[in-house]
JSON list of C-alpha atoms in Angstrom, two decimals:
[
{"chain": "A", "resi": 20, "resn": "MET", "atom": "CA", "xyz": [57.82, -86.28, 86.34]},
{"chain": "A", "resi": 21, "resn": "ALA", "atom": "CA", "xyz": [58.88, -82.80, 85.21]},
{"chain": "A", "resi": 22, "resn": "LEU", "atom": "CA", "xyz": [56.82, -80.96, 82.62]},
{"chain": "A", "resi": 23, "resn": "PRO", "atom": "CA", "xyz": [58.61, -80.54, 79.26]},
{"chain": "A", "resi": 24, "resn": "ILE", "atom": "CA", "xyz": [57.70, -76.85, 79.37]},
{"chain": "A", "resi": 25, "resn": "ASN", "atom": "CA", "xyz": [57.72, -74.16, 82.02]},
{"chain": "A", "resi": 26, "resn": "ILE", "atom": "CA", "xyz": [54.39, -73.72, 83.81]},
{"chain": "A", "resi": 27, "resn": "GLU", "atom": "CA", "xyz": [54.55, -69.95, 83.39]},
{"chain": "A", "resi": 28, "resn": "ASP", "atom": "CA", "xyz": [54.76, -70.40, 79.62]},
{"chain": "A", "resi": 29, "resn": "LEU", "atom": "CA", "xyz": [51.59, -72.47, 79.76]},
{"chain": "A", "resi": 30, "resn": "LEU", "atom": "CA", "xyz": [49.78, -69.94, 81.93]},
{"chain": "A", "resi": 31, "resn": "ASN", "atom": "CA", "xyz": [50.68, -67.18, 79.48]},
{"chain": "A", "resi": 32, "resn": "LYS", "atom": "CA", "xyz": [50.21, -69.33, 76.38]},
{"chain": "A", "resi": 33, "resn": "ARG", "atom": "CA", "xyz": [53.80, -69.03, 75.27]},
{"chain": "A", "resi": 34, "resn": "LYS", "atom": "CA", "xyz": [55.69, -71.65, 73.20]},
{"chain": "A", "resi": 35, "resn": "VAL", "atom": "CA", "xyz": [52.57, -73.84, 72.91]},
{"chain": "A", "resi": 36, "resn": "GLU", "atom": "CA", "xyz": [49.63, -73.28, 70.54]},
{"chain": "A", "resi": 37, "resn": "SER", "atom": "CA", "xyz": [46.56, -72.00, 72.37]},
{"chain": "A", "resi": 38, "resn": "ASN", "atom": "CA", "xyz": [44.41, -74.89, 71.09]},
{"chain": "A", "resi": 39, "resn": "ARG", "atom": "CA", "xyz": [46.65, -77.28, 73.06]},
{"chain": "A", "resi": 40, "resn": "ILE", "atom": "CA", "xyz": [45.98, -75.56, 76.39]},
{"chain": "A", "resi": 41, "resn": "GLU", "atom": "CA", "xyz": [42.77, -75.79, 78.42]},
{"chain": "A", "resi": 42, "resn": "PHE", "atom": "CA", "xyz": [42.11, -73.77, 81.58]},
{"chain": "A", "resi": 43, "resn": "LYS", "atom": "CA", "xyz": [39.67, -75.24, 84.12]},
{"chain": "A", "resi": 44, "resn": "THR", "atom": "CA", "xyz": [38.50, -73.26, 87.13]},
{"chain": "A", "resi": 45, "resn": "GLY", "atom": "CA", "xyz": [37.75, -76.34, 89.20]},
{"chain": "A", "resi": 46, "resn": "TRP", "atom": "CA", "xyz": [37.15, -80.09, 89.32]},
{"chain": "A", "resi": 47, "resn": "ASN", "atom": "CA", "xyz": [34.28, -80.76, 86.93]},
{"chain": "A", "resi": 48, "resn": "PRO", "atom": "CA", "xyz": [34.72, -84.48, 86.05]},
{"chain": "A", "resi": 49, "resn": "ASP", "atom": "CA", "xyz": [32.55, -84.56, 82.91]},
{"chain": "A", "resi": 50, "resn": "LYS", "atom": "CA", "xyz": [34.26, -81.60, 81.26]},
{"chain": "A", "resi": 51, "resn": "ILE", "atom": "CA", "xyz": [37.74, -82.71, 82.31]},
{"chain": "A", "resi": 52, "resn": "TYR", "atom": "CA", "xyz": [37.16, -86.32, 81.11]},
{"chain": "A", "resi": 53, "resn": "HIS", "atom": "CA", "xyz": [36.06, -84.90, 77.77]},
{"chain": "A", "resi": 54, "resn": "THR", "atom": "CA", "xyz": [39.20, -82.77, 77.44]},
{"chain": "A", "resi": 55, "resn": "VAL", "atom": "CA", "xyz": [41.47, -85.61, 78.60]},
{"chain": "A", "resi": 56, "resn": "CYS", "atom": "CA", "xyz": [40.05, -87.94, 75.96]},
{"chain": "A", "resi": 57, "resn": "ALA", "atom": "CA", "xyz": [40.14, -85.28, 73.23]},
{"chain": "A", "resi": 58, "resn": "PHE", "atom": "CA", "xyz": [43.83, -84.69, 73.90]},
{"chain": "A", "resi": 59, "resn": "ALA", "atom": "CA", "xyz": [44.48, -88.44, 74.17]},
{"chain": "A", "resi": 60, "resn": "THR", "atom": "CA", "xyz": [42.82, -89.39, 70.87]},
{"chain": "A", "resi": 61, "resn": "ASP", "atom": "CA", "xyz": [44.52, -86.39, 69.19]},
{"chain": "A", "resi": 62, "resn": "LEU", "atom": "CA", "xyz": [42.44, -86.64, 66.02]},
{"chain": "A", "resi": 63, "resn": "GLU", "atom": "CA", "xyz": [43.82, -83.30, 64.79]},
{"chain": "A", "resi": 64, "resn": "ASN", "atom": "CA", "xyz": [47.42, -84.50, 65.27]},
{"chain": "A", "resi": 65, "resn": "THR", "atom": "CA", "xyz": [48.37, -81.56, 67.47]},
{"chain": "A", "resi": 66, "resn": "GLY", "atom": "CA", "xyz": [50.51, -83.70, 69.76]},
{"chain": "A", "resi": 67, "resn": "GLY", "atom": "CA", "xyz": [48.13, -83.74, 72.73]},
{"chain": "A", "resi": 68, "resn": "GLY", "atom": "CA", "xyz": [47.79, -80.87, 75.14]},
{"chain": "A", "resi": 69, "resn": "TYR", "atom": "CA", "xyz": [47.87, -79.48, 78.66]},
{"chain": "A", "resi": 70, "resn": "ILE", "atom": "CA", "xyz": [45.06, -79.04, 81.18]},
{"chain": "A", "resi": 71, "resn": "LEU", "atom": "CA", "xyz": [45.61, -76.46, 83.90]},
{"chain": "A", "resi": 72, "resn": "ILE", "atom": "CA", "xyz": [43.17, -76.69, 86.78]},
{"chain": "A", "resi": 73, "resn": "GLY", "atom": "CA", "xyz": [42.67, -73.89, 89.26]},
{"chain": "A", "resi": 74, "resn": "VAL", "atom": "CA", "xyz": [42.93, -71.05, 86.77]},
{"chain": "A", "resi": 75, "resn": "GLU", "atom": "CA", "xyz": [40.54, -69.29, 84.43]},
{"chain": "A", "resi": 76, "resn": "GLU", "atom": "CA", "xyz": [41.10, -67.48, 81.16]},
{"chain": "A", "resi": 77, "resn": "GLY", "atom": "CA", "xyz": [41.15, -63.70, 81.50]},
{"chain": "A", "resi": 78, "resn": "ARG", "atom": "CA", "xyz": [40.01, -61.15, 78.93]},
{"chain": "A", "resi": 79, "resn": "ASP", "atom": "CA", "xyz": [43.56, -60.94, 77.58]},
{"chain": "A", "resi": 80, "resn": "GLY", "atom": "CA", "xyz": [43.53, -64.67, 76.83]},
{"chain": "A", "resi": 81, "resn": "VAL", "atom": "CA", "xyz": [46.01, -65.67, 79.52]},
{"chain": "A", "resi": 82, "resn": "ALA", "atom": "CA", "xyz": [45.36, -67.34, 82.85]},
{"chain": "A", "resi": 83, "resn": "ARG", "atom": "CA", "xyz": [44.10, -65.71, 86.01]},
{"chain": "A", "resi": 84, "resn": "LYS", "atom": "CA", "xyz": [45.18, -67.67, 89.05]},
{"chain": "A", "resi": 85, "resn": "LEU", "atom": "CA", "xyz": [42.34, -68.39, 91.46]},
{"chain": "A", "resi": 86, "resn": "SER", "atom": "CA", "xyz": [42.51, -67.82, 95.18]},
{"chain": "A", "resi": 87, "resn": "GLU", "atom": "CA", "xyz": [41.84, -70.50, 97.82]},
{"chain": "A", "resi": 88, "resn": "ASP", "atom": "CA", "xyz": [38.30, -69.17, 98.16]},
{"chain": "A", "resi": 89, "resn": "ASP", "atom": "CA", "xyz": [37.57, -70.43, 94.64]},
{"chain": "A", "resi": 90, "resn": "PHE", "atom": "CA", "xyz": [38.13, -74.09, 95.59]},
{"chain": "A", "resi": 91, "resn": "ASN", "atom": "CA", "xyz": [36.17, -76.70, 97.48]},
{"chain": "A", "resi": 92, "resn": "GLY", "atom": "CA", "xyz": [39.39, -78.58, 98.17]},
{"chain": "A", "resi": 93, "resn": "ASP", "atom": "CA", "xyz": [39.31, -82.13, 96.81]},
{"chain": "A", "resi": 94, "resn": "SER", "atom": "CA", "xyz": [42.44, -83.68, 98.36]},
{"chain": "A", "resi": 95, "resn": "GLY", "atom": "CA", "xyz": [44.63, -85.66, 95.99]},
{"chain": "A", "resi": 96, "resn": "TRP", "atom": "CA", "xyz": [42.67, -85.16, 92.77]},
{"chain": "A", "resi": 97, "resn": "THR", "atom": "CA", "xyz": [45.45, -83.21, 91.03]},
{"chain": "A", "resi": 98, "resn": "HIS", "atom": "CA", "xyz": [47.84, -86.12, 91.60]},
{"chain": "A", "resi": 99, "resn": "ARG", "atom": "CA", "xyz": [45.32, -88.68, 90.35]},
{"chain": "A", "resi": 100, "resn": "LEU", "atom": "CA", "xyz": [44.54, -86.63, 87.26]},
{"chain": "A", "resi": 101, "resn": "GLY", "atom": "CA", "xyz": [48.23, -86.25, 86.46]},
{"chain": "A", "resi": 102, "resn": "GLN", "atom": "CA", "xyz": [48.67, -90.03, 86.60]},
{"chain": "A", "resi": 103, "resn": "THR", "atom": "CA", "xyz": [45.60, -90.55, 84.43]},
{"chain": "A", "resi": 104, "resn": "LEU", "atom": "CA", "xyz": [46.78, -88.14, 81.77]},
{"chain": "A", "resi": 105, "resn": "GLY", "atom": "CA", "xyz": [50.07, -89.97, 81.47]},
{"chain": "A", "resi": 106, "resn": "GLN", "atom": "CA", "xyz": [48.47, -93.40, 81.11]},
{"chain": "A", "resi": 107, "resn": "VAL", "atom": "CA", "xyz": [45.80, -92.26, 78.67]},
{"chain": "A", "resi": 108, "resn": "SER", "atom": "CA", "xyz": [48.18, -90.38, 76.43]},
{"chain": "A", "resi": 109, "resn": "VAL", "atom": "CA", "xyz": [50.60, -93.26, 75.88]},
{"chain": "A", "resi": 110, "resn": "GLN", "atom": "CA", "xyz": [48.29, -96.29, 75.88]},
{"chain": "A", "resi": 111, "resn": "VAL", "atom": "CA", "xyz": [44.73, -95.41, 74.94]},
{"chain": "A", "resi": 112, "resn": "GLN", "atom": "CA", "xyz": [45.49, -93.18, 71.96]},
{"chain": "A", "resi": 113, "resn": "GLU", "atom": "CA", "xyz": [46.98, -95.97, 69.85]},
{"chain": "A", "resi": 114, "resn": "ILE", "atom": "CA", "xyz": [44.17, -98.40, 70.67]},
{"chain": "A", "resi": 115, "resn": "VAL", "atom": "CA", "xyz": [41.48, -95.87, 69.77]},
{"chain": "A", "resi": 116, "resn": "LYS", "atom": "CA", "xyz": [43.09, -94.97, 66.45]},
{"chain": "A", "resi": 117, "resn": "GLN", "atom": "CA", "xyz": [43.55, -98.62, 65.40]},
{"chain": "A", "resi": 118, "resn": "SER", "atom": "CA", "xyz": [40.03, -99.74, 66.32]},
{"chain": "A", "resi": 119, "resn": "ILE", "atom": "CA", "xyz": [37.24, -100.16, 63.77]},
{"chain": "A", "resi": 120, "resn": "VAL", "atom": "CA", "xyz": [34.94, -98.06, 65.94]},
{"chain": "A", "resi": 121, "resn": "VAL", "atom": "CA", "xyz": [33.88, -95.04, 63.87]},
{"chain": "A", "resi": 122, "resn": "ASP", "atom": "CA", "xyz": [33.15, -92.60, 66.70]},
{"chain": "A", "resi": 123, "resn": "LYS", "atom": "CA", "xyz": [36.71, -92.56, 68.04]},
{"chain": "A", "resi": 124, "resn": "GLU", "atom": "CA", "xyz": [36.15, -89.49, 70.18]},
{"chain": "A", "resi": 125, "resn": "GLN", "atom": "CA", "xyz": [33.35, -91.25, 72.07]},
{"chain": "A", "resi": 126, "resn": "LEU", "atom": "CA", "xyz": [35.40, -94.43, 72.38]},
{"chain": "A", "resi": 127, "resn": "GLY", "atom": "CA", "xyz": [38.21, -92.39, 73.88]},
{"chain": "A", "resi": 128, "resn": "GLN", "atom": "CA", "xyz": [35.77, -90.92, 76.40]},
{"chain": "A", "resi": 129, "resn": "ILE", "atom": "CA", "xyz": [34.55, -94.40, 77.36]},
{"chain": "A", "resi": 130, "resn": "LEU", "atom": "CA", "xyz": [38.08, -95.67, 77.96]},
{"chain": "A", "resi": 131, "resn": "GLY", "atom": "CA", "xyz": [39.02, -92.54, 79.86]},
{"chain": "A", "resi": 132, "resn": "GLN", "atom": "CA", "xyz": [35.95, -92.86, 82.06]},
{"chain": "A", "resi": 133, "resn": "LEU", "atom": "CA", "xyz": [36.67, -96.53, 82.77]},
{"chain": "A", "resi": 134, "resn": "LEU", "atom": "CA", "xyz": [40.28, -95.69, 83.55]},
{"chain": "A", "resi": 135, "resn": "ILE", "atom": "CA", "xyz": [39.41, -92.98, 86.04]},
{"chain": "A", "resi": 136, "resn": "GLU", "atom": "CA", "xyz": [36.29, -94.48, 87.63]},
{"chain": "A", "resi": 137, "resn": "ILE", "atom": "CA", "xyz": [37.11, -98.21, 87.64]},
{"chain": "A", "resi": 138, "resn": "TRP", "atom": "CA", "xyz": [40.59, -99.32, 86.64]},
{"chain": "A", "resi": 139, "resn": "ASN", "atom": "CA", "xyz": [42.61, -96.75, 88.60]},
{"chain": "A", "resi": 140, "resn": "LYS", "atom": "CA", "xyz": [40.65, -97.68, 91.74]},
{"chain": "A", "resi": 141, "resn": "SER", "atom": "CA", "xyz": [41.56, -101.36, 91.51]},
{"chain": "A", "resi": 142, "resn": "LYS", "atom": "CA", "xyz": [43.64, -102.79, 94.35]},
{"chain": "A", "resi": 143, "resn": "ARG", "atom": "CA", "xyz": [46.05, -104.22, 91.81]},
{"chain": "A", "resi": 144, "resn": "LYS", "atom": "CA", "xyz": [47.68, -102.31, 88.98]},
{"chain": "A", "resi": 145, "resn": "GLU", "atom": "CA", "xyz": [45.72, -102.97, 85.82]},
{"chain": "A", "resi": 146, "resn": "ASP", "atom": "CA", "xyz": [47.20, -103.63, 82.39]},
{"chain": "A", "resi": 147, "resn": "ILE", "atom": "CA", "xyz": [45.57, -100.60, 80.76]},
{"chain": "A", "resi": 148, "resn": "ARG", "atom": "CA", "xyz": [46.40, -101.75, 77.25]},
{"chain": "A", "resi": 149, "resn": "LYS", "atom": "CA", "xyz": [44.81, -105.17, 77.83]},
{"chain": "A", "resi": 150, "resn": "MET", "atom": "CA", "xyz": [41.72, -103.66, 79.48]},
{"chain": "A", "resi": 151, "resn": "SER", "atom": "CA", "xyz": [41.27, -101.08, 76.71]},
{"chain": "A", "resi": 152, "resn": "GLU", "atom": "CA", "xyz": [41.65, -103.71, 73.99]},
{"chain": "A", "resi": 153, "resn": "SER", "atom": "CA", "xyz": [39.09, -105.88, 75.81]},
{"chain": "A", "resi": 154, "resn": "VAL", "atom": "CA", "xyz": [36.56, -103.03, 75.75]},
{"chain": "A", "resi": 155, "resn": "VAL", "atom": "CA", "xyz": [37.04, -102.56, 72.01]},
{"chain": "A", "resi": 156, "resn": "ASN", "atom": "CA", "xyz": [36.76, -106.31, 71.38]},
{"chain": "A", "resi": 157, "resn": "ILE", "atom": "CA", "xyz": [33.58, -106.59, 73.47]},
{"chain": "A", "resi": 158, "resn": "LEU", "atom": "CA", "xyz": [31.95, -103.77, 71.53]},
{"chain": "A", "resi": 159, "resn": "CYS", "atom": "CA", "xyz": [32.99, -105.26, 68.19]},
{"chain": "A", "resi": 160, "resn": "LEU", "atom": "CA", "xyz": [31.78, -108.76, 69.10]},
{"chain": "A", "resi": 161, "resn": "LEU", "atom": "CA", "xyz": [28.40, -107.52, 70.33]},
{"chain": "A", "resi": 162, "resn": "LYS", "atom": "CA", "xyz": [28.00, -105.44, 67.18]},
{"chain": "A", "resi": 163, "resn": "GLU", "atom": "CA", "xyz": [27.78, -108.68, 65.21]},
{"chain": "A", "resi": 164, "resn": "ASN", "atom": "CA", "xyz": [25.94, -110.95, 67.64]},
{"chain": "A", "resi": 165, "resn": "SER", "atom": "CA", "xyz": [24.72, -111.41, 71.22]},
{"chain": "A", "resi": 166, "resn": "TYR", "atom": "CA", "xyz": [26.95, -113.32, 73.64]},
{"chain": "A", "resi": 167, "resn": "SER", "atom": "CA", "xyz": [26.75, -114.61, 77.18]},
{"chain": "A", "resi": 168, "resn": "ALA", "atom": "CA", "xyz": [29.29, -113.36, 79.71]},
{"chain": "A", "resi": 169, "resn": "SER", "atom": "CA", "xyz": [30.98, -116.77, 79.79]},
{"chain": "A", "resi": 170, "resn": "SER", "atom": "CA", "xyz": [31.31, -116.79, 75.99]},
{"chain": "A", "resi": 171, "resn": "LEU", "atom": "CA", "xyz": [32.88, -113.34, 75.99]},
{"chain": "A", "resi": 172, "resn": "ILE", "atom": "CA", "xyz": [35.32, -114.36, 78.72]},
{"chain": "A", "resi": 173, "resn": "LYS", "atom": "CA", "xyz": [36.30, -117.48, 76.73]},
{"chain": "A", "resi": 174, "resn": "ILE", "atom": "CA", "xyz": [36.76, -115.58, 73.46]},
{"chain": "A", "resi": 175, "resn": "LEU", "atom": "CA", "xyz": [38.80, -112.82, 75.11]},
{"chain": "A", "resi": 176, "resn": "LYS", "atom": "CA", "xyz": [40.72, -115.30, 77.31]},
{"chain": "A", "resi": 177, "resn": "PHE", "atom": "CA", "xyz": [40.11, -112.96, 80.22]},
{"chain": "A", "resi": 178, "resn": "GLY", "atom": "CA", "xyz": [40.32, -115.46, 83.05]},
{"chain": "A", "resi": 179, "resn": "ASP", "atom": "CA", "xyz": [38.60, -113.99, 86.11]},
{"chain": "A", "resi": 180, "resn": "SER", "atom": "CA", "xyz": [34.83, -113.83, 85.59]},
{"chain": "A", "resi": 181, "resn": "LYS", "atom": "CA", "xyz": [34.22, -111.53, 88.58]},
{"chain": "A", "resi": 182, "resn": "ASP", "atom": "CA", "xyz": [36.84, -109.06, 87.36]},
{"chain": "A", "resi": 183, "resn": "PHE", "atom": "CA", "xyz": [35.39, -109.23, 83.86]},
{"chain": "A", "resi": 184, "resn": "LYS", "atom": "CA", "xyz": [31.92, -108.28, 85.06]},
{"chain": "A", "resi": 185, "resn": "ARG", "atom": "CA", "xyz": [33.04, -105.69, 87.61]},
{"chain": "A", "resi": 186, "resn": "LYS", "atom": "CA", "xyz": [35.65, -103.90, 85.48]},
{"chain": "A", "resi": 187, "resn": "LEU", "atom": "CA", "xyz": [34.27, -104.30, 81.96]},
{"chain": "A", "resi": 188, "resn": "LEU", "atom": "CA", "xyz": [30.78, -105.68, 81.42]},
{"chain": "A", "resi": 189, "resn": "ASN", "atom": "CA", "xyz": [28.85, -103.99, 84.24]},
{"chain": "A", "resi": 190, "resn": "PRO", "atom": "CA", "xyz": [30.33, -100.51, 83.66]},
{"chain": "A", "resi": 191, "resn": "LEU", "atom": "CA", "xyz": [29.50, -100.71, 79.94]},
{"chain": "A", "resi": 192, "resn": "ILE", "atom": "CA", "xyz": [25.95, -101.67, 80.90]},
{"chain": "A", "resi": 193, "resn": "ASN", "atom": "CA", "xyz": [25.77, -98.79, 83.38]},
{"chain": "A", "resi": 194, "resn": "TYR", "atom": "CA", "xyz": [27.07, -96.36, 80.74]},
{"chain": "A", "resi": 195, "resn": "GLY", "atom": "CA", "xyz": [24.28, -97.50, 78.41]},
{"chain": "A", "resi": 196, "resn": "TYR", "atom": "CA", "xyz": [26.34, -99.10, 75.62]},
{"chain": "A", "resi": 197, "resn": "ILE", "atom": "CA", "xyz": [25.41, -102.73, 76.38]},
{"chain": "A", "resi": 198, "resn": "GLY", "atom": "CA", "xyz": [22.09, -104.21, 77.38]},
{"chain": "A", "resi": 199, "resn": "MET", "atom": "CA", "xyz": [20.75, -107.59, 78.52]},
{"chain": "A", "resi": 200, "resn": "LEU", "atom": "CA", "xyz": [18.98, -109.77, 76.01]},
{"chain": "A", "resi": 201, "resn": "TYR", "atom": "CA", "xyz": [16.51, -110.75, 78.77]},
{"chain": "A", "resi": 202, "resn": "PRO", "atom": "CA", "xyz": [16.34, -107.70, 81.05]},
{"chain": "A", "resi": 203, "resn": "GLU", "atom": "CA", "xyz": [13.26, -109.05, 82.81]},
{"chain": "A", "resi": 204, "resn": "LYS", "atom": "CA", "xyz": [15.34, -112.07, 83.94]},
{"chain": "A", "resi": 205, "resn": "PRO", "atom": "CA", "xyz": [18.78, -110.66, 84.84]},
{"chain": "A", "resi": 206, "resn": "THR", "atom": "CA", "xyz": [19.99, -113.88, 86.50]},
{"chain": "A", "resi": 207, "resn": "SER", "atom": "CA", "xyz": [18.74, -116.22, 83.79]},
{"chain": "A", "resi": 208, "resn": "ALA", "atom": "CA", "xyz": [21.12, -119.01, 82.77]},
{"chain": "A", "resi": 209, "resn": "LYS", "atom": "CA", "xyz": [20.35, -118.03, 79.17]},
{"chain": "A", "resi": 210, "resn": "GLN", "atom": "CA", "xyz": [21.29, -114.40, 79.73]},
{"chain": "A", "resi": 211, "resn": "ALA", "atom": "CA", "xyz": [23.23, -112.79, 76.91]},
{"chain": "A", "resi": 212, "resn": "TYR", "atom": "CA", "xyz": [24.27, -109.25, 76.01]},
{"chain": "A", "resi": 213, "resn": "GLN", "atom": "CA", "xyz": [23.95, -107.01, 72.99]},
{"chain": "A", "resi": 214, "resn": "LEU", "atom": "CA", "xyz": [24.73, -103.45, 72.00]},
{"chain": "A", "resi": 215, "resn": "THR", "atom": "CA", "xyz": [22.08, -100.85, 72.77]},
{"chain": "A", "resi": 216, "resn": "HIS", "atom": "CA", "xyz": [21.13, -98.12, 70.31]},
{"chain": "A", "resi": 217, "resn": "LYS", "atom": "CA", "xyz": [23.75, -95.96, 72.01]},
{"chain": "A", "resi": 218, "resn": "GLY", "atom": "CA", "xyz": [26.34, -98.69, 71.54]},
{"chain": "A", "resi": 219, "resn": "LEU", "atom": "CA", "xyz": [25.49, -99.17, 67.86]},
{"chain": "A", "resi": 220, "resn": "LYS", "atom": "CA", "xyz": [25.99, -95.45, 67.28]},
{"chain": "A", "resi": 221, "resn": "LEU", "atom": "CA", "xyz": [29.68, -95.93, 68.04]},
{"chain": "A", "resi": 222, "resn": "PHE", "atom": "CA", "xyz": [29.91, -97.72, 64.70]},
{"chain": "A", "resi": 223, "resn": "ASN", "atom": "CA", "xyz": [27.39, -95.57, 62.83]},
{"chain": "A", "resi": 224, "resn": "PRO", "atom": "CA", "xyz": [27.22, -92.10, 64.44]}
]
């Protein structure tokens, strides 16, 4: 898909406000995820933005192109990131803004991280809107009460229990937003889940 603006204009910060352009010298996932989600949530209503990887900002404020010696060479990551940006910008932004989660920036980061690390790696094409809405619903449900995995699946009408755990529940546990009610007995038939302190902060930063 062609960019709606010339790449040289972006490199020289022409025709687009400077606060909508981010230069990244290399592939640093944490910093890039943060920028992706900030542009996607667009809380300042700037219309999103552009991330240019492989350049750095010079003293004059415009980009300095890096040489091949500046890269480690991660094959295919530019293509994957381009796909991710497109999906996040059109699907996640609306869900984040409409949710009752207070810390919308953090919610956007969670969804962006899930999209890049889990959903985009699925063998089948995921319904990003459905998956994102499921994350928000899980967080909202566990804010009010603890639930077993089977109860969450039934409420959300998710269907596949293995997919639910692998693509939603387990990542949210690994990220520290959800915890087990009985962590000393992870396979207990009575196992249920609740928000951690980190998860509760999404609703009361």
